[in-house]
Short mmCIF file of C-alpha atoms and ligand atoms in Angstrom, two decimals:
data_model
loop_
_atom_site.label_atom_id
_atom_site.label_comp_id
_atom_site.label_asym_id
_atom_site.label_seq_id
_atom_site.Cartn_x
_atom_site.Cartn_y
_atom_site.Cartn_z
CA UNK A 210 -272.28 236.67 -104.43
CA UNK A 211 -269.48 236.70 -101.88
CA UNK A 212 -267.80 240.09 -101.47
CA UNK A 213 -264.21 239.56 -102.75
CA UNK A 214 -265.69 236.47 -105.00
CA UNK A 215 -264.88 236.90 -108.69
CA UNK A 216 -267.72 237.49 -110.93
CA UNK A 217 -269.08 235.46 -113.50
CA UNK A 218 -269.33 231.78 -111.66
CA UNK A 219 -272.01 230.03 -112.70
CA UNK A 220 -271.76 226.21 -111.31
CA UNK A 221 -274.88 224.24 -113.68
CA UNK A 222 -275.63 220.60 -112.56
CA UNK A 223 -276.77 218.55 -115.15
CA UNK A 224 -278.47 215.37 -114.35
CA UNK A 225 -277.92 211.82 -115.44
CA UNK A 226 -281.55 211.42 -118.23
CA UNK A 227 -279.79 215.29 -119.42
CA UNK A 228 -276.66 213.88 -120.62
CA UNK A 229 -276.91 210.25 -121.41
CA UNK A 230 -278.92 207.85 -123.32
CA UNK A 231 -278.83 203.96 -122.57
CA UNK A 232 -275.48 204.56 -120.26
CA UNK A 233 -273.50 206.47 -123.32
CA UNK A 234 -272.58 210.32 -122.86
CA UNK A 235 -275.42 211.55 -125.56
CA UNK A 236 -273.31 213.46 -127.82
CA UNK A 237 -276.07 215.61 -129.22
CA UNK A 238 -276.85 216.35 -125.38
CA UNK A 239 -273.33 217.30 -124.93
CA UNK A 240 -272.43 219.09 -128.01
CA UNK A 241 -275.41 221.59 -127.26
CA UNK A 242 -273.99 221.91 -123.65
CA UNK A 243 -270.39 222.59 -124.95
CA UNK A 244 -272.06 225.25 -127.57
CA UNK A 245 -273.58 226.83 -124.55
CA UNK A 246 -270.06 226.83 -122.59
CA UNK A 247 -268.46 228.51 -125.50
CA UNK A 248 -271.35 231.09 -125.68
CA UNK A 249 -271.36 231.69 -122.23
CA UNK A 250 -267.35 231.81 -122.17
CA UNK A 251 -267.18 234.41 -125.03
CA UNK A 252 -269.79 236.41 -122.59
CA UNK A 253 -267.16 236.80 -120.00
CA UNK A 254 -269.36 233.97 -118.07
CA UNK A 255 -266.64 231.44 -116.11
CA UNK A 256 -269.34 227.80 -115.94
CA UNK A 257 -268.20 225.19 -114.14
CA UNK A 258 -270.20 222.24 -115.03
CA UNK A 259 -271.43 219.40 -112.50
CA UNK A 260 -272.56 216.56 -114.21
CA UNK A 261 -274.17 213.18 -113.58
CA UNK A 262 -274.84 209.38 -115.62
CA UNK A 263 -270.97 208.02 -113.77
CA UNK A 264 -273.47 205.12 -112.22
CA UNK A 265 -275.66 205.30 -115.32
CA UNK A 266 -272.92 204.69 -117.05
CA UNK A 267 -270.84 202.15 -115.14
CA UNK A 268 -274.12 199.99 -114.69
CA UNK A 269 -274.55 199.97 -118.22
CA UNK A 270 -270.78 198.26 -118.85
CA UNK A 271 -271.61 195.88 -115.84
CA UNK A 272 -275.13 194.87 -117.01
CA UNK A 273 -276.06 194.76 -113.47
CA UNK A 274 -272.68 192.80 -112.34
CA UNK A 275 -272.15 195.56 -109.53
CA UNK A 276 -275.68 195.35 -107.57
CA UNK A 277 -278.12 198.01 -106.16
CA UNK A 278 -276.07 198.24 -103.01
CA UNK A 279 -274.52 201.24 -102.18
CA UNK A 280 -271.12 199.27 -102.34
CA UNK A 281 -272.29 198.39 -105.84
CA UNK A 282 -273.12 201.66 -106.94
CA UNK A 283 -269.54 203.46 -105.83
CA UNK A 284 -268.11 200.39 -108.25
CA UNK A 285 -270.29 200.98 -111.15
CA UNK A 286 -269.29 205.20 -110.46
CA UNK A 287 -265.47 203.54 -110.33
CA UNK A 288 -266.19 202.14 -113.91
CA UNK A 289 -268.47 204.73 -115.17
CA UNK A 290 -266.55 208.36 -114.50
CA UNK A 291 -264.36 207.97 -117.24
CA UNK A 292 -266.94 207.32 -119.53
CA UNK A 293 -268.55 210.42 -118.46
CA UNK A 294 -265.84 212.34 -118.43
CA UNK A 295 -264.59 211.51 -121.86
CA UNK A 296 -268.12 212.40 -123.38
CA UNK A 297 -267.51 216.13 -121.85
CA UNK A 298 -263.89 216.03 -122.87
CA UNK A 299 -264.59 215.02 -126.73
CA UNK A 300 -267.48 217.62 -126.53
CA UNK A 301 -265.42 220.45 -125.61
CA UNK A 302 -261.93 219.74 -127.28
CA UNK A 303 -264.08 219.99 -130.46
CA UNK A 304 -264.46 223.46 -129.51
CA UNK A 305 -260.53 224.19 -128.34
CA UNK A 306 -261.85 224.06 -124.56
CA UNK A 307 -260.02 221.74 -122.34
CA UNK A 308 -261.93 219.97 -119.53
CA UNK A 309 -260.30 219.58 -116.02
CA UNK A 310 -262.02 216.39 -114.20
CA UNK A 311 -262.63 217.32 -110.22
CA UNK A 312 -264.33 214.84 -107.80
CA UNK A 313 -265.20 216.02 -105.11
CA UNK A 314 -267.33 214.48 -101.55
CA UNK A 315 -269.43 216.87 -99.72
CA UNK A 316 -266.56 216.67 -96.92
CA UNK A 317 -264.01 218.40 -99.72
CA UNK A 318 -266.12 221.52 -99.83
CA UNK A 319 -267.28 221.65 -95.80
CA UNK A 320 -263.80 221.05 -93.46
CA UNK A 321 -262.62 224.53 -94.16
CA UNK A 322 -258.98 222.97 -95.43
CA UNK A 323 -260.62 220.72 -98.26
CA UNK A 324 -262.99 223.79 -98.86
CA UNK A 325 -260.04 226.19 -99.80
CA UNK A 326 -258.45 223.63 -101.63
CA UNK A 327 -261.00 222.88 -103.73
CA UNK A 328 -261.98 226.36 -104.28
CA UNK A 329 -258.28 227.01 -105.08
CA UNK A 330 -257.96 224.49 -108.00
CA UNK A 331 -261.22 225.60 -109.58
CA UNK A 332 -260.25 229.20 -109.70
CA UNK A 333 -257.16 228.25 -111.37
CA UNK A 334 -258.18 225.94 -113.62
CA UNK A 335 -260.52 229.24 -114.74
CA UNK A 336 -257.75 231.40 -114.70
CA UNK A 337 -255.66 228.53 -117.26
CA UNK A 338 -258.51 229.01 -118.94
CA UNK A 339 -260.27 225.00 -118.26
CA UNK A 340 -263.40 224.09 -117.89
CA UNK A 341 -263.87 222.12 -114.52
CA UNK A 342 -265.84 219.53 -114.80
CA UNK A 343 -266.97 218.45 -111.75
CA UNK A 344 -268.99 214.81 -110.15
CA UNK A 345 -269.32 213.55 -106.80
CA UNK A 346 -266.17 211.59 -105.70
CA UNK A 347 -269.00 208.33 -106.49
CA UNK A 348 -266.41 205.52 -105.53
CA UNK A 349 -265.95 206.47 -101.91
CA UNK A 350 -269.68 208.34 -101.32
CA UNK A 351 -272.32 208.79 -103.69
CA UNK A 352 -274.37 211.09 -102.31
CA UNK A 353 -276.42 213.57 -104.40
CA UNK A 354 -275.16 216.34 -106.92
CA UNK A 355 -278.15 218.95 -106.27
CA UNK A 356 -276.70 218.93 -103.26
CA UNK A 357 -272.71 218.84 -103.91
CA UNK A 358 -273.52 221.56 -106.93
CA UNK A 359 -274.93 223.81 -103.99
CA UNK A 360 -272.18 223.60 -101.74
CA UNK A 361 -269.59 224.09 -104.90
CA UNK A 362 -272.18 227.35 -105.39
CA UNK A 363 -271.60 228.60 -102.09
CA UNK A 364 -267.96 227.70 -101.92
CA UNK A 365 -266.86 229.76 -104.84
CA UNK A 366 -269.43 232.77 -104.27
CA UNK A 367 -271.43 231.56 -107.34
CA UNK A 368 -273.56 234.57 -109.00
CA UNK A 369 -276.29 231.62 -109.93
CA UNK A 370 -276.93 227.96 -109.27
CA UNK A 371 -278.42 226.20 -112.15
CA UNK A 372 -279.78 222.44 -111.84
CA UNK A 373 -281.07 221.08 -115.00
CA UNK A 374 -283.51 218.15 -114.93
CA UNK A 375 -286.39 216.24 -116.93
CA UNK A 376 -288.80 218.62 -116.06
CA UNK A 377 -289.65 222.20 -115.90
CA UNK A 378 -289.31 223.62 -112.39
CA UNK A 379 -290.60 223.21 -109.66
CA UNK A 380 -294.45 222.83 -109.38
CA UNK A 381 -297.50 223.00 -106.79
CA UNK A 382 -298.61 219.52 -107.37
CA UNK A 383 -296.58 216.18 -109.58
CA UNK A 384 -295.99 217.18 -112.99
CA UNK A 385 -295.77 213.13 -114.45
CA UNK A 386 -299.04 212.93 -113.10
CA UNK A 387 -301.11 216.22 -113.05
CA UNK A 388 -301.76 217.60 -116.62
CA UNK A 389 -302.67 220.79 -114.43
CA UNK A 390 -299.88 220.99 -112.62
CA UNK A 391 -298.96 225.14 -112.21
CA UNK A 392 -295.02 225.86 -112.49
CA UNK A 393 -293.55 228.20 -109.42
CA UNK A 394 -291.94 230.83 -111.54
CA UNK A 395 -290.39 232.46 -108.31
CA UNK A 396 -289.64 231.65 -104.89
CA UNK A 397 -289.21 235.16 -103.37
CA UNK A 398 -287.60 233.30 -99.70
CA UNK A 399 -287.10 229.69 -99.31
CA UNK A 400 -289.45 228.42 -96.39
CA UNK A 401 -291.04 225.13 -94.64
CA UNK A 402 -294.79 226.38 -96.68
CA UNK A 403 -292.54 226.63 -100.14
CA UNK A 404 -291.09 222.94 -99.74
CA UNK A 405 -295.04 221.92 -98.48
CA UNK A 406 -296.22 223.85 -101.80
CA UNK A 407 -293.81 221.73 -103.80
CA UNK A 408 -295.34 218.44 -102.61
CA UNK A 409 -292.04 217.43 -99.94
CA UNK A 410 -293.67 215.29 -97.17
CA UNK A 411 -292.34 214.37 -93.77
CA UNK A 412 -290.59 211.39 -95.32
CA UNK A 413 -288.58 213.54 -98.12
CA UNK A 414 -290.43 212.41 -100.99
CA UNK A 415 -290.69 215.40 -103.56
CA UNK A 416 -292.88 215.80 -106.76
CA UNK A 417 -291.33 215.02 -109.59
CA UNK A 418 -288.09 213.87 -107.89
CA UNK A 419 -287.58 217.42 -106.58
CA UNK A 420 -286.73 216.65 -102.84
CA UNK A 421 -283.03 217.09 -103.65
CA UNK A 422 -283.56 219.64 -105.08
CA UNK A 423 -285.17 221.62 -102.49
CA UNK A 424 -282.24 220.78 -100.31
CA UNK A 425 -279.92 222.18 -102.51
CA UNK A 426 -282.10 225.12 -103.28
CA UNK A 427 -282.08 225.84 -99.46
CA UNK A 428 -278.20 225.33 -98.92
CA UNK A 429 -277.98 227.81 -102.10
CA UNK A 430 -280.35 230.40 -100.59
CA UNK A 431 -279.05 230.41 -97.35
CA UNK A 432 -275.26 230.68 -98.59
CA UNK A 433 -276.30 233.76 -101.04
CA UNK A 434 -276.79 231.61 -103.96
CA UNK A 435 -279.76 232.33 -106.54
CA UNK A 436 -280.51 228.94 -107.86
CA UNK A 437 -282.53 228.71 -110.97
CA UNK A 438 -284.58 224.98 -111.25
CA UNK A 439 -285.17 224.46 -115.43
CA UNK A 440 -285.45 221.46 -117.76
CA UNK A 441 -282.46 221.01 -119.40
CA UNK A 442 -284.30 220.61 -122.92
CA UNK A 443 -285.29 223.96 -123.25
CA UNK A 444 -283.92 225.81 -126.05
CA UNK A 445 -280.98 227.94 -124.58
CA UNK A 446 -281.88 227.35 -121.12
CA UNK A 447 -278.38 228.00 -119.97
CA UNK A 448 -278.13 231.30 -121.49
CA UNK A 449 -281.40 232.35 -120.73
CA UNK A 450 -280.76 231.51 -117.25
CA UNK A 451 -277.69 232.50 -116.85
CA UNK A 452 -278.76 236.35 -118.22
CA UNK A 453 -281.44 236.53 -115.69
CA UNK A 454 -284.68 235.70 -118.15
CA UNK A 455 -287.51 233.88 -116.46
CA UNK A 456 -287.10 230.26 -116.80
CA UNK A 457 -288.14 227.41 -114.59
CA UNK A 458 -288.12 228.17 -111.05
CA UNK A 459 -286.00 231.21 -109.38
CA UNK A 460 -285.00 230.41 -106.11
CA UNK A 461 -283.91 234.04 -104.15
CA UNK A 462 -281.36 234.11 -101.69
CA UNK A 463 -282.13 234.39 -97.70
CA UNK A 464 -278.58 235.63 -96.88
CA UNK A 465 -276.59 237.25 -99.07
CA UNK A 466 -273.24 238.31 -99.02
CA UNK A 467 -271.12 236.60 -95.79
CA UNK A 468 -268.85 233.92 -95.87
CA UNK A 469 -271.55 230.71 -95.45
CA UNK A 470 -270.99 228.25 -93.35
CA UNK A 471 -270.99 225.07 -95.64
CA UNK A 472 -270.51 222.66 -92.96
CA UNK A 473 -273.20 223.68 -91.05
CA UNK A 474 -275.61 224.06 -94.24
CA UNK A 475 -274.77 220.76 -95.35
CA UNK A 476 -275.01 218.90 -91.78
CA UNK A 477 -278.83 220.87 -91.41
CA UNK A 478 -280.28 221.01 -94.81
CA UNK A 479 -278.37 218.76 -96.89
CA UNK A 480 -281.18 215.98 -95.91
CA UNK A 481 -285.07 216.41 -96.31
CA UNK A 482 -286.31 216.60 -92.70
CA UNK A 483 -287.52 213.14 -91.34
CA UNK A 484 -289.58 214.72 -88.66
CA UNK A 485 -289.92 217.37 -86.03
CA UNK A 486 -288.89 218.42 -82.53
CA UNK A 487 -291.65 220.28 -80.85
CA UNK A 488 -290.24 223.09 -78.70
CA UNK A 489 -291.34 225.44 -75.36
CA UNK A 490 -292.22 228.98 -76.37
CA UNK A 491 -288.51 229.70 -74.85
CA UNK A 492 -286.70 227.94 -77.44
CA UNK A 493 -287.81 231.06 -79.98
CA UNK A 494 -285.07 233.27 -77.76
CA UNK A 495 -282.63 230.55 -77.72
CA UNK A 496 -282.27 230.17 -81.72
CA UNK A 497 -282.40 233.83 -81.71
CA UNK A 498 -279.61 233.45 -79.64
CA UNK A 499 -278.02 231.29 -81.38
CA UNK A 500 -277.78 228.76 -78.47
CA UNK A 501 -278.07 225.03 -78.05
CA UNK A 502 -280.96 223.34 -78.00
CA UNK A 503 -281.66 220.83 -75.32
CA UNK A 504 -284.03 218.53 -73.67
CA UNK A 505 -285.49 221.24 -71.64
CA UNK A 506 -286.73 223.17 -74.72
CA UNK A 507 -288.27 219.96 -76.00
CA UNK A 508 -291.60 218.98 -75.72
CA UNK A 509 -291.56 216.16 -78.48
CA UNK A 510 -290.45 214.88 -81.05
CA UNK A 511 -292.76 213.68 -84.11
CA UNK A 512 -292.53 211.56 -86.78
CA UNK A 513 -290.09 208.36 -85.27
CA UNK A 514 -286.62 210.06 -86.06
CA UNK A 515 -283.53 208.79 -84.34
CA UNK A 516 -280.42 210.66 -82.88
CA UNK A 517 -278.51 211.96 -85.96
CA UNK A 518 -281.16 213.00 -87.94
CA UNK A 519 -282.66 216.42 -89.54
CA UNK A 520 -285.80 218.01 -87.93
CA UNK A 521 -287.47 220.29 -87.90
CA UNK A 522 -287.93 222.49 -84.67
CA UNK A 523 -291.17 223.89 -84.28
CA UNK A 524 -292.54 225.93 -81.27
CA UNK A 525 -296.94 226.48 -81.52
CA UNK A 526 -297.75 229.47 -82.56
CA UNK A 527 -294.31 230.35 -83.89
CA UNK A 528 -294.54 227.02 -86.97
CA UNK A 529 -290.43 225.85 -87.99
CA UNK A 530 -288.03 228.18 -86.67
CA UNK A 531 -284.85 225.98 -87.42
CA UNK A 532 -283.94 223.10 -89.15
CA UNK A 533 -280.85 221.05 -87.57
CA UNK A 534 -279.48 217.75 -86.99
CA UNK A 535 -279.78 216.14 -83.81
CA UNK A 536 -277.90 214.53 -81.23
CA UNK A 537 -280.14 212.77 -78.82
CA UNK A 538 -283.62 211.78 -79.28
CA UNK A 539 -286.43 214.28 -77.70
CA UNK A 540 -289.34 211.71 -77.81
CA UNK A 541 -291.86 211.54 -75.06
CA UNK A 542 -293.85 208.56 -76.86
CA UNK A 543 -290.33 206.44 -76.85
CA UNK A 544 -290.06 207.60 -73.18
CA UNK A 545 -286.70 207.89 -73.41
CA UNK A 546 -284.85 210.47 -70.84
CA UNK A 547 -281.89 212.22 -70.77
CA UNK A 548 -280.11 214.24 -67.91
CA UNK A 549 -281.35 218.52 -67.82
CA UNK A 550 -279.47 220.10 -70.64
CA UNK A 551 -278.28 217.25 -72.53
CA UNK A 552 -277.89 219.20 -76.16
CA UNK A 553 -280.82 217.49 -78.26
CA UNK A 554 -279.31 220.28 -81.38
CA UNK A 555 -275.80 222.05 -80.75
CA UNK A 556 -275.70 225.31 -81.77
CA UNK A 557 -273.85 224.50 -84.62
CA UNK A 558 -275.62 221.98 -86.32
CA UNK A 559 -278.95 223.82 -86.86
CA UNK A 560 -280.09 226.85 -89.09
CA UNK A 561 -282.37 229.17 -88.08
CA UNK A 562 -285.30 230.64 -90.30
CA UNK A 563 -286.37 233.46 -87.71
CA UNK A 564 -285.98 236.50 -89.52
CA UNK A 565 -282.72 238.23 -88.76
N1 LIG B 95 -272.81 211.26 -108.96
C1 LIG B 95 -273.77 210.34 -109.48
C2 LIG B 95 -273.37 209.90 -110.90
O1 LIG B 95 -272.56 210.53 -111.54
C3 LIG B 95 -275.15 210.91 -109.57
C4 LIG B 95 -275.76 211.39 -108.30
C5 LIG B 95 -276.96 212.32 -108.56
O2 LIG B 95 -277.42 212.43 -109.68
O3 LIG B 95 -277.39 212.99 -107.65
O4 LIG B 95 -273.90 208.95 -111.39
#
C-alpha cells in the first residue's frame, strides 16, 4: 500500500465465463458477488469491482454481425457494456448499493493527468458511498482487464489485487490438461524462472490462459500490489482472500510503498515478452544505473522481435536483468546497424529486476 493511500481498497477483476452465461449477466453469479460486496462493505473493506463479458455480451445480441476484428470487437463492447453493467446494477440495488459505471483505457490510469483523475472519481464515488464498477473503455481499445485491474491496483494504492478466473491459480504445468497439475500457493518475488514455472513461453502463451495474468501480477508486484490469482467459484473466495487466508496463488510485492510509475510498468510489462536482447557484461552497471540502453550494450537480439516490442535483456552469467520496450532493433542475424549509442531501450521504458 501507498503511504498516504486510504486503507481498505481492494480492486477484484472478474472475468467474462465468472459472470455470464450464453452472453447474459448470470444473476446467480452476480447476486453471490453483490453478497460478497455487502460483506466485505460491512467489514470496513472499500471493493471496487472490474468486470468482464461487455464483448461476450455484445456478440451475443449481434450473433456474430460485428466480426472477430478488433474493429468488430470495440462494436460488440459498444453494444454489450450496458448489458453488463445493468446485471451489476440490478445485483447491487437489490442490496441498497448503488453502482457507478467507470471505463477506463490503460492511457486513463498512466499520463499522470488521466491517472489523478481517475483516481479522484473512484475515491469519491467510495466516499458517496458507490460501488465503482469498472471495464476497459472496450469501444475505443480493448485491451486486457488483468492488466487494466493492475494498473487501477497500483493507481489507488490497493491493499490486494484479486483476479478471479475458471481455474484455481496459477500452476507448474496446464491445469485443462494435466490431472497432476501442482497449484503455486505462493510466489514469494515475481521473476523470469516464476513466469517459466507457470508454463509462459517466448511467444506469451500461458497455461491455462494465465499469460495475462502474469503481466498483471508483475505490474501489481512491482507497484506494491499483493495480487491474489483464485477461481472465482470457490466458496467465499473474495472474503477469504480479501482477509489474507490461503487461496489460489499469492503473488508478493517487489516494491512496496513509493509512488509507481504506471506508465512505465505498463509500457515494460504490460505485454508478455516476445523475445530477448542479449547484453555486454557492462550493461549490468548501466540498469543499475538506471541508464539507457543502446546498441553498444547489445550483443543480440533473439527470438525475431521488431522495434516497439517487450524483451527481455539478458547479460550471460547475470540471466534477465530488465524487461523493457524497445526502440530500435539490436539484431545481428537481421544485420541491421545503427549509429554508436542509438538508444535500443530508454531509460524509461524498461524495469529492472537487479536487486535494489
Ligand atoms: N473488457 C473486455 C470485456 O468486457 C474483456 C477483456 C478481458 O477480459 O481481458 O468484454
Amino acid at each position: 500500500m501507498l503511504p498516504g493511500a486510504p486503507p481498505g481498497r481492494v480492486v477484484i477483476k472478474i472475468g467474462t465465463s465468472s459472470l455470464m452465461s450464453e452472453g447474459v449477466p448470470d444473476p446467480v453469479k452476480l447476486d453471490a458477488l453483490a453478497d460478497a460486496v455487502v460483506r466485505l462493505r460491512a467489514g470496513g473493506v472499500r471493493p471496487v469491482l472490474l468486470g468482464s463479458g461487455a464483448i461476450a455480451a455484445g456478440d451475443a445480441l449481434l450473433k456474430g454481425a460485428d466480426g472477430p476484428s478488433a474493429h468488430g470487437r470495440q462494436l460488440a463492447a459498444a453494444v454489450g457494456q450496458g448489458v453488463l453493467f445493468d446485471g451489476f446494477r440490478r445485483a447491487l440495488s437489490a442490496r441498497e448499493l448503488v453502482a457507478a459505471q467507470i471505463l477506463l483505457t490503460p492511457l486513463d490510469l498512466t499520463l499522470p493527468e488521466h491517472r489523478d483523475s481517475a483516481r479522484t472519481v473512484v475515491e469519491e464515488g467510495l466516499a458517496h458511498g458507490l460501488v465503482p464498477i469498472v471495464n476497459e473503455n472496450d469501444a475505443v481499445m480493448v485491451r486486457n482487464n488483468d492488466v487494466l485491474a493492475a494498473l487501477l491496483a497500483g493507481a489507488l494504492g490497493a491493499s490486494r489485487l484479486l483476479l478471479l478466473t475458471d481455474v484455481p491459480g496459477l500452476f507448474e504445468s496446464d491445469p485443462r490438461r494435466d490431472v497432476d497439475a501442482r497449484l503455486i500457493p505462493e510466489v514469494p518475488t515475481m521473476t523470469p524462472e516464476v513466469e517459466r514455472l507457470a508454463g509462459l513461453t517466448a511467444k506469451g502463451l500461458g497455461t491455462g490462459g494465465m499469460s495475462a495474468k502474469l503481466c498483471a501480477a508483475w505490474i501489481a508486484s512491482m507497484a506494491g500490489v499483493p495480487t491474489v490469482i483464485a477461481g472465482a467459484d470457490s466458496p467465499d473466495i473474495v472474503e477469504r482472500a480479501v482477509a489474507g487466508e490461503s487461496v489460489g496463488t499469492l503473488v508478493h510485492p517487489r516494491t512496496p510503498g513509493k509512488e509507481p510509475d504506471l506508465g512505465r510498468l505498463w509500457r515494460s510489462l504490460g505485454t508478455p515478452p516476445a523475445g530477448q536482447l542479449v547484453c555486454r557484461p557492462e550493461a549490468v552497471a548501466v540498469v543499475r544505473d538506471g541508464g539507457p540502453l543502446t546498441v553498444d550494450h547489445c550483443v543480440a537480439g533473439e527470438g525475431g522481435f521488431a522495434a516497439d516490442a517487450v524483451v527481455d535483456v539478458t547479460v550471460p552469467g547475470h540471466g534477465v536483468i530488465a524487461r523493457g520496450r524497445t526502440r530500435a532493433e539490436c539484431d545481428a542475424v537481421s544485420g541491421r546497424h545503427h549509429p554508436a549509442g542509438t538508444p535500443v531501450i530508454p531509460h524509461f521504458d524498461y524495469v529492472s529486476f537487479l536487486e535494489a
